[in-house]
Coordinates of C-alpha atoms in Angstrom, one line a residue:
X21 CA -51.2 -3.0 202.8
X22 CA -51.2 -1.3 206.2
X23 CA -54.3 -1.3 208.6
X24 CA -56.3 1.6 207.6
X25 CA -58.8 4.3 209.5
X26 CA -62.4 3.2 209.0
X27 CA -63.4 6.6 209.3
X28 CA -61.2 7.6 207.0
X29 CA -63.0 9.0 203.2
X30 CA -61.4 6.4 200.4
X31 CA -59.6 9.1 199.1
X32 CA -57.4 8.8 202.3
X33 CA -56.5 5.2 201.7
X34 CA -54.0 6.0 199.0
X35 CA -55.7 3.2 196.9
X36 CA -53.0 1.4 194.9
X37 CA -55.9 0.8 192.0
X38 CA -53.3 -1.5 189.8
X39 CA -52.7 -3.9 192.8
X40 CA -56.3 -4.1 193.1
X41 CA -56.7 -4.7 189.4
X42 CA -53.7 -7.2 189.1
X43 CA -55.6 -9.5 192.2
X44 CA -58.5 -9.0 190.4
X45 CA -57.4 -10.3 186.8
X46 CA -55.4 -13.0 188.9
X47 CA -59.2 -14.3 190.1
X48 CA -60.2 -13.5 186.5
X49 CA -57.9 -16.1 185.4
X50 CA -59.8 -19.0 187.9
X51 CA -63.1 -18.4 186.9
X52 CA -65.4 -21.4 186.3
X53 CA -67.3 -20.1 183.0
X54 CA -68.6 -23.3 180.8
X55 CA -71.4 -21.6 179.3
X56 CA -71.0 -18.1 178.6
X57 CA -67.2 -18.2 178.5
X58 CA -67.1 -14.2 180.1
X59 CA -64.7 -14.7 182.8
X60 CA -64.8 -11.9 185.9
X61 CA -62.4 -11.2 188.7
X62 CA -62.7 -9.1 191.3
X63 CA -60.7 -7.9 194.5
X64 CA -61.0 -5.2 197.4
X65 CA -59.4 -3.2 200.2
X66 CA -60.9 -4.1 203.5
X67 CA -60.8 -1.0 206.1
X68 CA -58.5 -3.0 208.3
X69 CA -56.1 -3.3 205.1
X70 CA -56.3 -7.0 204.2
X71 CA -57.3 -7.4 200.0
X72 CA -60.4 -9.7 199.4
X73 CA -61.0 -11.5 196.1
X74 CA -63.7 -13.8 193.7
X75 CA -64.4 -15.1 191.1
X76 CA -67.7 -16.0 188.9
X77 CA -68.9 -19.5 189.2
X78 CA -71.0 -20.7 187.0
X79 CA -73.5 -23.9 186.9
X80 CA -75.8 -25.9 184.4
X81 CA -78.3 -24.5 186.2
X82 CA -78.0 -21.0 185.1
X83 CA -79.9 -19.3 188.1
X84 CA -77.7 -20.6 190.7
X85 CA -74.6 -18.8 189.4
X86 CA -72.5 -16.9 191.4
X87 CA -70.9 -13.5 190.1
X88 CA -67.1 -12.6 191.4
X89 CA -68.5 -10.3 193.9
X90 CA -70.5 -13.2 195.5
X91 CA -67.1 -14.5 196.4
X92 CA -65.6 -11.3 197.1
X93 CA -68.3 -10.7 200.0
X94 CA -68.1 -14.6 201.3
X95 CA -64.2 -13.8 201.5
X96 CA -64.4 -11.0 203.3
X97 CA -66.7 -12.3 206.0
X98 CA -64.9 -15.7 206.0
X99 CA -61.8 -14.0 206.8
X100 CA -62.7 -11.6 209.8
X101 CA -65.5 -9.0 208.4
X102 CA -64.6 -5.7 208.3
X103 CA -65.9 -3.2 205.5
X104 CA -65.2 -2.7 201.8
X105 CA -63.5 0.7 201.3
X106 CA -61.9 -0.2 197.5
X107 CA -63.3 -2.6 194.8
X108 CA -61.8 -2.8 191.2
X109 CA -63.7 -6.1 189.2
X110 CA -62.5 -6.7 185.4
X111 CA -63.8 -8.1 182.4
X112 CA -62.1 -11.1 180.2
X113 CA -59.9 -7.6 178.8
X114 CA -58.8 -7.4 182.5
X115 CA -60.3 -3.7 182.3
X116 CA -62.7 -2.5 184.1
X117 CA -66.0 -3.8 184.2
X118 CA -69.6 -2.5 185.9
X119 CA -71.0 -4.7 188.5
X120 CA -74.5 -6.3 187.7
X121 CA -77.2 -4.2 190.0
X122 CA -77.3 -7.3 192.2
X123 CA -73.6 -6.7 192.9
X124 CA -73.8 -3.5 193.0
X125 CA -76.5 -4.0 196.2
X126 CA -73.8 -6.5 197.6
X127 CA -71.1 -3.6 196.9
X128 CA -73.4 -1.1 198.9
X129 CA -74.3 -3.8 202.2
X130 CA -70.5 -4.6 202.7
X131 CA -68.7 -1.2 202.0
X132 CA -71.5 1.5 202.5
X133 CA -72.0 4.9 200.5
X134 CA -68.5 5.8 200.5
X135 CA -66.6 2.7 199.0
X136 CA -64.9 3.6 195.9
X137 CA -65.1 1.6 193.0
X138 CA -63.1 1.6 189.3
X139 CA -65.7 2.3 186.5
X140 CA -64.7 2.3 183.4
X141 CA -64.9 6.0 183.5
X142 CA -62.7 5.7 186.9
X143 CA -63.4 5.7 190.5
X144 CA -66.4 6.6 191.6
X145 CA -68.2 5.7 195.5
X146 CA -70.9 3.7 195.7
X147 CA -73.2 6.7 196.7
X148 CA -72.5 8.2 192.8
X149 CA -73.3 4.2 191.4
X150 CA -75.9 3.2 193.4
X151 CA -78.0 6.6 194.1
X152 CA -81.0 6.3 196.7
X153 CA -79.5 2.8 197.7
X154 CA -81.9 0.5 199.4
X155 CA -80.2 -0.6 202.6
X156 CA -80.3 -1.7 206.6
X157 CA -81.6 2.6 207.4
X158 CA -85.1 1.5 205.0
X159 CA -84.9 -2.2 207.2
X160 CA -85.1 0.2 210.7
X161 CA -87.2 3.0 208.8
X162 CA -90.0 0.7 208.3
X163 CA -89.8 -0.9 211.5
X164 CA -88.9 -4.7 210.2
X165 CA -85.2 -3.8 212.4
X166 CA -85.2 -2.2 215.5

């Protein structure tokens, strides 16, 4: 994929959704899932074009487990930054699946309001998932950033 306008709405990306999903179900295919044996993959479009991707990890320890997105985000920040503008994460099915809300926050941090993501109902920006977000305008708001 071609280097893309950061200011640029999602809709002008031209999102190749089945790419995404194919990447995604590709990571699917790696997860590390002894325990509850519910495999997730999960790949995005960065705003400078490169495609990002994870997988869940899980451990005996069940707290300490990471979901796809965890990987998705340490990916994209181990690979230059940048921000999320597409995400499509899939199920064992390799349909679409929901983000837990802790990925969903993740989702919000690294591609703000207007990063679309598949839903099972279809895409959808974070803004419509995540509605009154919690993010770094509260931080500066309530005077912990300046």
């Amino acid at each position: 994929m071609s280097e893309v306008d950061p200011g640029a709405s999602p809709a002008a990306y031209g999102i190749d959704w089945e790419s995404l999903r194919q990447r995604a179900v590709e990571l699917m295919g790696r997860a590390y899932v002894p325990y509850s044996h519910f495999p997730v993959g999960v790949a995005g479009l960065v705003d400078d074009g490169r495609v990002v991707a994870g997988c869940n990890v899980e451990n005996a320890a069940y707290g300490v487990g990471l979901c796809a997105e965890c990987g998705l985000v340490s990916e994209l920040h181990a690979t230059g930054g940048g921000r999320l503008v597409a995400v499509f994460c899939v199920g064992g099915d390799g349909q679409a699946l929901m983000p837990c809300g802790r990925c969903r926050q993740l989702l919000w941090e690294n591609g703000g309001p207007e990063c679309a993501l598949m839903t099972p109902e279809g895409p959808m920006t974070m803004r419509e998932v995540l509605p009154q977000a919690f993010g770094i305008d509260d931080l500066i708001a309530g005077g912990s950033l300046p």
